[in-house]
């Protein structure tokens, strides 16, 4: 992918990328696609099998900072540097909804997950969250076929004013917890260096795990109770939950700005300024 996408988009910088979910039906029934967000506010959908761009959309006026597919792959959610979020259809190329709830602060994370139809007393087969750099997280329930998108929860995490000794604030990051339905995990600049577990049902933080530094990246394993946290101090920490057993690994040349578990949970990819590492997870 890295060899041919830049040739198709030579003058723009790719800011974010997401794989289209594999269809639930037969393997190989559909070619694989990725969607990329660019510095000029455009979204491009690429076919991996045909090595070509299939669709270009322009839902944003500024650079994109986060992008994700809906769980069924039928919608693309995108967020920009100005905090605006767009919902676009890769079938029609049209933007069907623009959300301004995070306006004024760059979107740092967009993530979708399936849910039971009437979980939390709202309709829709999907939950999705958006996180912005001002430590706010919004959680939504959606039914895109019925054009429904309802705000389920709104979180705002406090932080001290005027931090000293930090060139730039650590990112605000959130993710749905695969092993605790109805729970999301949050890290970001705050009063303490910690991971927070927030229950959407109880509307409160239900668990905290202390960290040695503020996190710069976060990923939760979809296959086991493991969490990977990267730090600006060139360190990667693997946490076992709920035992809280922690293992630290060095090896990066700079801040660990990306952690990503493979769908199998057996491998973990991490990245820093000039190094990409793949870790093999062994044992329970």
PDB file of C-alpha atoms in Angstrom:
ATOM      1  CA  UNK A   1       0.000   0.000   0.000  1.00  0.00           C
ATOM      2  CA  UNK A   2       2.752   2.415   0.917  1.00  0.00           C
ATOM      3  CA  UNK A   3       4.267   2.090  -2.559  1.00  0.00           C
ATOM      4  CA  UNK A   4       1.293   2.996  -4.661  1.00  0.00           C
ATOM      5  CA  UNK A   5      -0.975   5.303  -2.642  1.00  0.00           C
ATOM      6  CA  UNK A   6       1.532   8.220  -2.592  1.00  0.00           C
ATOM      7  CA  UNK A   7       1.804   7.943  -6.369  1.00  0.00           C
ATOM      8  CA  UNK A   8      -1.954   8.446  -6.632  1.00  0.00           C
ATOM      9  CA  UNK A   9      -2.020  11.413  -4.244  1.00  0.00           C
ATOM     10  CA  UNK A  10       1.371  13.110  -4.725  1.00  0.00           C
ATOM     11  CA  UNK A  11       0.630  16.562  -3.264  1.00  0.00           C
ATOM     12  CA  UNK A  12      -1.303  15.661  -0.126  1.00  0.00           C
ATOM     13  CA  UNK A  13      -0.316  14.182   3.204  1.00  0.00           C
ATOM     14  CA  UNK A  14      -2.214  11.131   4.450  1.00  0.00           C
ATOM     15  CA  UNK A  15      -3.250  11.848   8.057  1.00  0.00           C
ATOM     16  CA  UNK A  16      -5.267   8.753   9.012  1.00  0.00           C
ATOM     17  CA  UNK A  17      -6.238   5.355   7.647  1.00  0.00           C
ATOM     18  CA  UNK A  18      -8.815   2.627   8.323  1.00  0.00           C
ATOM     19  CA  UNK A  19      -9.483  -0.843   6.930  1.00  0.00           C
ATOM     20  CA  UNK A  20     -12.973  -1.718   5.793  1.00  0.00           C
ATOM     21  CA  UNK A  21     -14.431  -4.443   8.038  1.00  0.00           C
ATOM     22  CA  UNK A  22     -14.368  -7.883   6.469  1.00  0.00           C
ATOM     23  CA  UNK A  23     -17.903  -8.974   5.471  1.00  0.00           C
ATOM     24  CA  UNK A  24     -19.585 -11.444   7.793  1.00  0.00           C
ATOM     25  CA  UNK A  25     -20.471 -13.692   4.842  1.00  0.00           C
ATOM     26  CA  UNK A  26     -18.054 -15.882   2.881  1.00  0.00           C
ATOM     27  CA  UNK A  27     -14.361 -15.077   3.037  1.00  0.00           C
ATOM     28  CA  UNK A  28     -13.095 -13.426  -0.102  1.00  0.00           C
ATOM     29  CA  UNK A  29     -16.608 -12.484  -1.189  1.00  0.00           C
ATOM     30  CA  UNK A  30     -15.490  -8.894  -1.497  1.00  0.00           C
ATOM     31  CA  UNK A  31     -12.188  -7.193  -2.251  1.00  0.00           C
ATOM     32  CA  UNK A  32     -10.476  -5.446   0.639  1.00  0.00           C
ATOM     33  CA  UNK A  33     -10.594  -1.680   0.902  1.00  0.00           C
ATOM     34  CA  UNK A  34      -8.961   1.044   2.945  1.00  0.00           C
ATOM     35  CA  UNK A  35     -10.121   4.606   3.459  1.00  0.00           C
ATOM     36  CA  UNK A  36      -7.620   7.416   3.947  1.00  0.00           C
ATOM     37  CA  UNK A  37      -8.045  10.970   5.190  1.00  0.00           C
ATOM     38  CA  UNK A  38      -5.845  13.739   3.800  1.00  0.00           C
ATOM     39  CA  UNK A  39      -4.491  17.150   4.689  1.00  0.00           C
ATOM     40  CA  UNK A  40      -6.739  18.896   2.126  1.00  0.00           C
ATOM     41  CA  UNK A  41      -9.952  17.634   3.780  1.00  0.00           C
ATOM     42  CA  UNK A  42     -10.561  14.852   1.258  1.00  0.00           C
ATOM     43  CA  UNK A  43     -11.342  11.183   1.829  1.00  0.00           C
ATOM     44  CA  UNK A  44     -10.164   8.556  -0.635  1.00  0.00           C
ATOM     45  CA  UNK A  45     -11.218   4.912  -0.787  1.00  0.00           C
ATOM     46  CA  UNK A  46      -8.669   2.481  -2.245  1.00  0.00           C
ATOM     47  CA  UNK A  47      -9.078  -1.086  -3.466  1.00  0.00           C
ATOM     48  CA  UNK A  48      -6.180  -3.229  -2.302  1.00  0.00           C
ATOM     49  CA  UNK A  49      -6.840  -6.039  -4.776  1.00  0.00           C
ATOM     50  CA  UNK A  50      -6.962  -3.687  -7.767  1.00  0.00           C
ATOM     51  CA  UNK A  51      -4.358  -1.259  -6.389  1.00  0.00           C
ATOM     52  CA  UNK A  52      -6.381   1.770  -7.405  1.00  0.00           C
ATOM     53  CA  UNK A  53      -8.420   4.608  -5.968  1.00  0.00           C
ATOM     54  CA  UNK A  54     -12.158   4.001  -6.289  1.00  0.00           C
ATOM     55  CA  UNK A  55     -13.718   7.062  -4.681  1.00  0.00           C
ATOM     56  CA  UNK A  56     -12.838  10.583  -3.602  1.00  0.00           C
ATOM     57  CA  UNK A  57     -15.018  12.714  -1.310  1.00  0.00           C
ATOM     58  CA  UNK A  58     -14.470  16.163   0.190  1.00  0.00           C
ATOM     59  CA  UNK A  59     -16.518  16.434   3.413  1.00  0.00           C
ATOM     60  CA  UNK A  60     -14.034  18.644   5.309  1.00  0.00           C
ATOM     61  CA  UNK A  61     -12.569  22.094   4.770  1.00  0.00           C
ATOM     62  CA  UNK A  62      -9.476  21.336   6.877  1.00  0.00           C
ATOM     63  CA  UNK A  63      -7.095  18.419   7.398  1.00  0.00           C
ATOM     64  CA  UNK A  64      -8.549  15.161   8.643  1.00  0.00           C
ATOM     65  CA  UNK A  65      -7.284  13.832  11.964  1.00  0.00           C
ATOM     66  CA  UNK A  66      -9.338  10.621  12.466  1.00  0.00           C
ATOM     67  CA  UNK A  67     -11.302   8.205  10.295  1.00  0.00           C
ATOM     68  CA  UNK A  68     -13.242   4.955  10.772  1.00  0.00           C
ATOM     69  CA  UNK A  69     -15.688   2.652   9.031  1.00  0.00           C
ATOM     70  CA  UNK A  70     -19.023   1.794  10.607  1.00  0.00           C
ATOM     71  CA  UNK A  71     -19.141  -1.810  11.826  1.00  0.00           C
ATOM     72  CA  UNK A  72     -20.913  -2.967   8.644  1.00  0.00           C
ATOM     73  CA  UNK A  73     -18.618  -0.965   6.367  1.00  0.00           C
ATOM     74  CA  UNK A  74     -21.543   0.976   4.888  1.00  0.00           C
ATOM     75  CA  UNK A  75     -20.578   4.381   6.312  1.00  0.00           C
ATOM     76  CA  UNK A  76     -17.368   6.315   6.812  1.00  0.00           C
ATOM     77  CA  UNK A  77     -16.970   8.508   9.895  1.00  0.00           C
ATOM     78  CA  UNK A  78     -14.355  11.239   9.696  1.00  0.00           C
ATOM     79  CA  UNK A  79     -13.117  13.983  11.982  1.00  0.00           C
ATOM     80  CA  UNK A  80     -11.147  17.123  11.207  1.00  0.00           C
ATOM     81  CA  UNK A  81      -8.657  19.458  12.781  1.00  0.00           C
ATOM     82  CA  UNK A  82     -11.513  21.904  13.461  1.00  0.00           C
ATOM     83  CA  UNK A  83     -13.499  19.337  15.479  1.00  0.00           C
ATOM     84  CA  UNK A  84     -16.231  18.825  12.879  1.00  0.00           C
ATOM     85  CA  UNK A  85     -17.280  15.226  12.195  1.00  0.00           C
ATOM     86  CA  UNK A  86     -18.831  13.915   8.987  1.00  0.00           C
ATOM     87  CA  UNK A  87     -20.745  10.746   8.124  1.00  0.00           C
ATOM     88  CA  UNK A  88     -20.361   9.802   4.450  1.00  0.00           C
ATOM     89  CA  UNK A  89     -21.599   6.969   2.258  1.00  0.00           C
ATOM     90  CA  UNK A  90     -18.926   5.187   0.171  1.00  0.00           C
ATOM     91  CA  UNK A  91     -21.727   3.834  -2.032  1.00  0.00           C
ATOM     92  CA  UNK A  92     -23.077   7.236  -3.104  1.00  0.00           C
ATOM     93  CA  UNK A  93     -20.111   9.470  -2.320  1.00  0.00           C
ATOM     94  CA  UNK A  94     -22.436  11.790  -0.393  1.00  0.00           C
ATOM     95  CA  UNK A  95     -21.970  13.244   3.084  1.00  0.00           C
ATOM     96  CA  UNK A  96     -25.211  12.527   4.931  1.00  0.00           C
ATOM     97  CA  UNK A  97     -24.522  14.208   8.271  1.00  0.00           C
ATOM     98  CA  UNK A  98     -22.149  16.744   9.836  1.00  0.00           C
ATOM     99  CA  UNK A  99     -21.791  16.930  13.621  1.00  0.00           C
ATOM    100  CA  UNK A 100     -20.371  20.013  15.343  1.00  0.00           C
ATOM    101  CA  UNK A 101     -20.427  18.855  18.969  1.00  0.00           C
ATOM    102  CA  UNK A 102     -16.615  18.842  19.244  1.00  0.00           C
ATOM    103  CA  UNK A 103     -16.151  21.994  17.149  1.00  0.00           C
ATOM    104  CA  UNK A 104     -12.979  23.900  17.978  1.00  0.00           C
ATOM    105  CA  UNK A 105     -10.822  20.954  19.037  1.00  0.00           C
ATOM    106  CA  UNK A 106      -9.203  18.368  16.722  1.00  0.00           C
ATOM    107  CA  UNK A 107     -10.757  14.905  16.693  1.00  0.00           C
ATOM    108  CA  UNK A 108      -8.222  12.363  17.948  1.00  0.00           C
ATOM    109  CA  UNK A 109     -10.203   9.090  17.870  1.00  0.00           C
ATOM    110  CA  UNK A 110     -13.245   7.672  16.104  1.00  0.00           C
ATOM    111  CA  UNK A 111     -14.310   4.091  16.876  1.00  0.00           C
ATOM    112  CA  UNK A 112     -17.412   1.984  16.185  1.00  0.00           C
ATOM    113  CA  UNK A 113     -18.683  -1.171  17.860  1.00  0.00           C
ATOM    114  CA  UNK A 114     -21.771  -3.375  17.542  1.00  0.00           C
ATOM    115  CA  UNK A 115     -24.411  -3.395  20.240  1.00  0.00           C
ATOM    116  CA  UNK A 116     -27.671  -5.104  21.066  1.00  0.00           C
ATOM    117  CA  UNK A 117     -30.509  -3.228  19.426  1.00  0.00           C
ATOM    118  CA  UNK A 118     -32.028  -1.722  22.573  1.00  0.00           C
ATOM    119  CA  UNK A 119     -29.001  -1.537  24.842  1.00  0.00           C
ATOM    120  CA  UNK A 120     -29.067   1.627  26.959  1.00  0.00           C
ATOM    121  CA  UNK A 121     -32.702   2.259  26.017  1.00  0.00           C
ATOM    122  CA  UNK A 122     -31.916   3.685  22.589  1.00  0.00           C
ATOM    123  CA  UNK A 123     -32.435   2.291  19.107  1.00  0.00           C
ATOM    124  CA  UNK A 124     -29.681   1.388  16.701  1.00  0.00           C
ATOM    125  CA  UNK A 125     -27.315  -1.494  16.100  1.00  0.00           C
ATOM    126  CA  UNK A 126     -24.095   0.438  16.586  1.00  0.00           C
ATOM    127  CA  UNK A 127     -22.294   2.488  19.196  1.00  0.00           C
ATOM    128  CA  UNK A 128     -19.542   4.860  18.220  1.00  0.00           C
ATOM    129  CA  UNK A 129     -17.362   7.297  20.078  1.00  0.00           C
ATOM    130  CA  UNK A 130     -15.457  10.438  19.218  1.00  0.00           C
ATOM    131  CA  UNK A 131     -12.611  11.900  21.251  1.00  0.00           C
ATOM    132  CA  UNK A 132     -11.169  15.390  20.861  1.00  0.00           C
ATOM    133  CA  UNK A 133      -7.892  16.865  22.053  1.00  0.00           C
ATOM    134  CA  UNK A 134      -9.651  18.937  24.739  1.00  0.00           C
ATOM    135  CA  UNK A 135     -10.336  15.729  26.751  1.00  0.00           C
ATOM    136  CA  UNK A 136     -13.958  15.357  25.703  1.00  0.00           C
ATOM    137  CA  UNK A 137     -15.547  12.088  24.592  1.00  0.00           C
ATOM    138  CA  UNK A 138     -18.977  11.734  22.998  1.00  0.00           C
ATOM    139  CA  UNK A 139     -20.751   8.387  22.651  1.00  0.00           C
ATOM    140  CA  UNK A 140     -23.470   7.837  20.056  1.00  0.00           C
ATOM    141  CA  UNK A 141     -26.057   5.190  19.152  1.00  0.00           C
ATOM    142  CA  UNK A 142     -26.792   4.961  15.434  1.00  0.00           C
ATOM    143  CA  UNK A 143     -28.979   3.248  12.878  1.00  0.00           C
ATOM    144  CA  UNK A 144     -27.655   4.544   9.588  1.00  0.00           C
ATOM    145  CA  UNK A 145     -30.311   2.849   7.440  1.00  0.00           C
ATOM    146  CA  UNK A 146     -32.958   4.843   9.327  1.00  0.00           C
ATOM    147  CA  UNK A 147     -30.808   7.991   9.451  1.00  0.00           C
ATOM    148  CA  UNK A 148     -30.772   7.884  13.267  1.00  0.00           C
ATOM    149  CA  UNK A 149     -27.864   9.161  15.330  1.00  0.00           C
ATOM    150  CA  UNK A 150     -28.478   9.846  19.019  1.00  0.00           C
ATOM    151  CA  UNK A 151     -26.043  11.215  21.600  1.00  0.00           C
ATOM    152  CA  UNK A 152     -25.851   8.667  24.422  1.00  0.00           C
ATOM    153  CA  UNK A 153     -23.230  10.173  26.724  1.00  0.00           C
ATOM    154  CA  UNK A 154     -20.872  13.121  26.949  1.00  0.00           C
ATOM    155  CA  UNK A 155     -17.687  12.941  29.012  1.00  0.00           C
ATOM    156  CA  UNK A 156     -15.308  15.736  29.942  1.00  0.00           C
ATOM    157  CA  UNK A 157     -12.146  14.820  31.844  1.00  0.00           C
ATOM    158  CA  UNK A 158     -10.526  17.498  34.048  1.00  0.00           C
ATOM    159  CA  UNK A 159      -6.898  18.555  33.870  1.00  0.00           C
ATOM    160  CA  UNK A 160      -4.717  21.100  35.658  1.00  0.00           C
ATOM    161  CA  UNK A 161      -4.126  24.411  33.936  1.00  0.00           C
ATOM    162  CA  UNK A 162      -0.802  25.562  32.552  1.00  0.00           C
ATOM    163  CA  UNK A 163       1.275  22.349  32.690  1.00  0.00           C
ATOM    164  CA  UNK A 164       5.000  22.930  33.021  1.00  0.00           C
ATOM    165  CA  UNK A 165       7.682  20.825  31.423  1.00  0.00           C
ATOM    166  CA  UNK A 166       5.508  19.501  28.605  1.00  0.00           C
ATOM    167  CA  UNK A 167       6.216  20.747  25.097  1.00  0.00           C
ATOM    168  CA  UNK A 168       2.803  19.582  23.954  1.00  0.00           C
ATOM    169  CA  UNK A 169      -0.062  17.907  25.772  1.00  0.00           C
ATOM    170  CA  UNK A 170      -0.417  14.124  25.531  1.00  0.00           C
ATOM    171  CA  UNK A 171      -3.267  13.056  23.244  1.00  0.00           C
ATOM    172  CA  UNK A 172      -6.773  12.298  24.464  1.00  0.00           C
ATOM    173  CA  UNK A 173      -7.532   8.668  23.543  1.00  0.00           C
ATOM    174  CA  UNK A 174     -10.549   6.446  24.146  1.00  0.00           C
ATOM    175  CA  UNK A 175     -11.677   2.973  23.090  1.00  0.00           C
ATOM    176  CA  UNK A 176     -14.558   0.599  23.758  1.00  0.00           C
ATOM    177  CA  UNK A 177     -13.488  -2.228  26.051  1.00  0.00           C
ATOM    178  CA  UNK A 178     -13.850  -5.579  24.203  1.00  0.00           C
ATOM    179  CA  UNK A 179     -14.110  -7.669  27.371  1.00  0.00           C
ATOM    180  CA  UNK A 180     -16.419  -5.332  29.320  1.00  0.00           C
ATOM    181  CA  UNK A 181     -19.471  -4.435  27.174  1.00  0.00           C
ATOM    182  CA  UNK A 182     -20.804  -0.968  27.910  1.00  0.00           C
ATOM    183  CA  UNK A 183     -17.417   0.249  29.149  1.00  0.00           C
ATOM    184  CA  UNK A 184     -14.945   2.585  27.521  1.00  0.00           C
ATOM    185  CA  UNK A 185     -11.294   3.144  28.368  1.00  0.00           C
ATOM    186  CA  UNK A 186      -9.712   6.600  28.406  1.00  0.00           C
ATOM    187  CA  UNK A 187      -6.179   7.987  28.701  1.00  0.00           C
ATOM    188  CA  UNK A 188      -5.056  11.584  28.395  1.00  0.00           C
ATOM    189  CA  UNK A 189      -3.532  14.532  30.169  1.00  0.00           C
ATOM    190  CA  UNK A 190      -5.131  14.898  33.571  1.00  0.00           C
ATOM    191  CA  UNK A 191      -4.621  15.317  37.294  1.00  0.00           C
ATOM    192  CA  UNK A 192      -3.083  11.822  37.485  1.00  0.00           C
ATOM    193  CA  UNK A 193      -1.216   9.556  35.067  1.00  0.00           C
ATOM    194  CA  UNK A 194      -3.741   6.744  34.728  1.00  0.00           C
ATOM    195  CA  UNK A 195      -6.081   4.626  32.639  1.00  0.00           C
ATOM    196  CA  UNK A 196      -9.774   5.222  33.365  1.00  0.00           C
ATOM    197  CA  UNK A 197     -12.571   2.688  32.850  1.00  0.00           C
ATOM    198  CA  UNK A 198     -15.950   4.417  32.425  1.00  0.00           C
ATOM    199  CA  UNK A 199     -19.256   2.530  32.601  1.00  0.00           C
ATOM    200  CA  UNK A 200     -21.918   3.792  30.191  1.00  0.00           C
ATOM    201  CA  UNK A 201     -24.587   2.112  32.325  1.00  0.00           C
ATOM    202  CA  UNK A 202     -23.462   3.497  35.687  1.00  0.00           C
ATOM    203  CA  UNK A 203     -22.372   6.847  34.181  1.00  0.00           C
ATOM    204  CA  UNK A 204     -19.190   6.881  36.224  1.00  0.00           C
ATOM    205  CA  UNK A 205     -15.557   5.838  36.347  1.00  0.00           C
ATOM    206  CA  UNK A 206     -15.479   2.310  37.787  1.00  0.00           C
ATOM    207  CA  UNK A 207     -11.748   1.517  37.706  1.00  0.00           C
ATOM    208  CA  UNK A 208      -8.399   3.280  37.532  1.00  0.00           C
ATOM    209  CA  UNK A 209      -4.961   1.893  36.691  1.00  0.00           C
ATOM    210  CA  UNK A 210      -1.893   4.000  37.451  1.00  0.00           C
ATOM    211  CA  UNK A 211       0.694   4.624  34.739  1.00  0.00           C
ATOM    212  CA  UNK A 212       4.338   5.728  35.018  1.00  0.00           C
ATOM    213  CA  UNK A 213       3.873   8.471  32.395  1.00  0.00           C
ATOM    214  CA  UNK A 214       1.137  10.090  30.343  1.00  0.00           C
ATOM    215  CA  UNK A 215       0.149   7.793  27.469  1.00  0.00           C
ATOM    216  CA  UNK A 216       0.817   8.629  23.834  1.00  0.00           C
ATOM    217  CA  UNK A 217      -0.946   5.589  22.334  1.00  0.00           C
ATOM    218  CA  UNK A 218      -3.467   2.938  23.366  1.00  0.00           C
ATOM    219  CA  UNK A 219      -4.845  -0.348  22.062  1.00  0.00           C
ATOM    220  CA  UNK A 220      -7.050  -3.041  23.608  1.00  0.00           C
ATOM    221  CA  UNK A 221      -6.811  -6.636  22.457  1.00  0.00           C
ATOM    222  CA  UNK A 222     -10.020  -7.946  20.843  1.00  0.00           C
ATOM    223  CA  UNK A 223      -9.141 -11.527  21.828  1.00  0.00           C
ATOM    224  CA  UNK A 224      -7.857 -11.360  25.426  1.00  0.00           C
ATOM    225  CA  UNK A 225      -7.811  -9.076  28.442  1.00  0.00           C
ATOM    226  CA  UNK A 226      -4.673  -7.216  27.411  1.00  0.00           C
ATOM    227  CA  UNK A 227      -4.033  -3.535  26.926  1.00  0.00           C
ATOM    228  CA  UNK A 228      -1.031  -1.928  25.244  1.00  0.00           C
ATOM    229  CA  UNK A 229      -0.004   1.590  26.245  1.00  0.00           C
ATOM    230  CA  UNK A 230       2.772   3.586  24.579  1.00  0.00           C
ATOM    231  CA  UNK A 231       4.642   6.477  26.167  1.00  0.00           C
ATOM    232  CA  UNK A 232       6.721   9.427  25.051  1.00  0.00           C
ATOM    233  CA  UNK A 233       9.588   7.981  27.083  1.00  0.00           C
ATOM    234  CA  UNK A 234      10.219   5.317  24.374  1.00  0.00           C
ATOM    235  CA  UNK A 235       8.465   2.709  26.467  1.00  0.00           C
ATOM    236  CA  UNK A 236       5.709   0.188  25.724  1.00  0.00           C
ATOM    237  CA  UNK A 237       3.657  -1.293  28.573  1.00  0.00           C
ATOM    238  CA  UNK A 238       1.527  -4.417  28.261  1.00  0.00           C
ATOM    239  CA  UNK A 239      -1.174  -4.586  30.934  1.00  0.00           C
ATOM    240  CA  UNK A 240      -3.151  -7.677  31.896  1.00  0.00           C
ATOM    241  CA  UNK A 241      -6.652  -6.842  33.119  1.00  0.00           C
ATOM    242  CA  UNK A 242      -8.084  -7.096  35.689  1.00  0.00           C
ATOM    243  CA  UNK A 243      -4.954  -8.518  37.371  1.00  0.00           C
ATOM    244  CA  UNK A 244      -3.092  -5.324  36.432  1.00  0.00           C
ATOM    245  CA  UNK A 245       0.102  -7.264  35.791  1.00  0.00           C
ATOM    246  CA  UNK A 246       2.421  -4.967  33.834  1.00  0.00           C
ATOM    247  CA  UNK A 247       5.342  -5.752  31.549  1.00  0.00           C
ATOM    248  CA  UNK A 248       7.486  -2.954  30.127  1.00  0.00           C
ATOM    249  CA  UNK A 249       9.430  -3.148  26.863  1.00  0.00           C
ATOM    250  CA  UNK A 250      12.059  -0.858  25.385  1.00  0.00           C
ATOM    251  CA  UNK A 251      13.266  -0.867  21.799  1.00  0.00           C
ATOM    252  CA  UNK A 252      11.776   2.288  20.288  1.00  0.00           C
ATOM    253  CA  UNK A 253      13.874   5.272  19.225  1.00  0.00           C
ATOM    254  CA  UNK A 254      11.250   7.877  20.089  1.00  0.00           C
ATOM    255  CA  UNK A 255       7.742   8.300  21.492  1.00  0.00           C
ATOM    256  CA  UNK A 256       5.539   5.252  20.877  1.00  0.00           C
ATOM    257  CA  UNK A 257       2.799   7.100  18.991  1.00  0.00           C
ATOM    258  CA  UNK A 258       0.920   4.035  17.700  1.00  0.00           C
ATOM    259  CA  UNK A 259      -0.157   0.721  19.251  1.00  0.00           C
ATOM    260  CA  UNK A 260      -2.433  -1.639  17.359  1.00  0.00           C
ATOM    261  CA  UNK A 261      -3.436  -5.219  18.166  1.00  0.00           C
ATOM    262  CA  UNK A 262      -4.117  -7.563  15.271  1.00  0.00           C
ATOM    263  CA  UNK A 263      -7.702  -8.936  15.140  1.00  0.00           C
ATOM    264  CA  UNK A 264      -6.404 -12.296  16.395  1.00  0.00           C
ATOM    265  CA  UNK A 265      -4.836 -10.638  19.432  1.00  0.00           C
ATOM    266  CA  UNK A 266      -1.656 -12.662  18.865  1.00  0.00           C
ATOM    267  CA  UNK A 267       0.404  -9.802  17.443  1.00  0.00           C
ATOM    268  CA  UNK A 268       0.861  -6.177  18.362  1.00  0.00           C
ATOM    269  CA  UNK A 269       2.183  -3.469  16.041  1.00  0.00           C
ATOM    270  CA  UNK A 270       3.836  -0.385  17.497  1.00  0.00           C
ATOM    271  CA  UNK A 271       5.409   2.601  15.799  1.00  0.00           C
ATOM    272  CA  UNK A 272       7.654   5.526  16.685  1.00  0.00           C
ATOM    273  CA  UNK A 273       9.425   8.163  14.603  1.00  0.00           C
ATOM    274  CA  UNK A 274      11.520   5.822  12.463  1.00  0.00           C
ATOM    275  CA  UNK A 275      10.720   2.330  13.739  1.00  0.00           C
ATOM    276  CA  UNK A 276       7.804  -0.053  13.309  1.00  0.00           C
ATOM    277  CA  UNK A 277       7.906  -3.113  15.583  1.00  0.00           C
ATOM    278  CA  UNK A 278       5.750  -6.244  15.502  1.00  0.00           C
ATOM    279  CA  UNK A 279       5.422  -8.116  18.777  1.00  0.00           C
ATOM    280  CA  UNK A 280       4.365 -11.745  19.148  1.00  0.00           C
ATOM    281  CA  UNK A 281       2.203 -12.409  22.213  1.00  0.00           C
ATOM    282  CA  UNK A 282       2.730 -15.799  23.811  1.00  0.00           C
ATOM    283  CA  UNK A 283       1.023 -17.589  26.655  1.00  0.00           C
ATOM    284  CA  UNK A 284      -2.372 -16.846  28.224  1.00  0.00           C
TER     285      UNK A 284
END
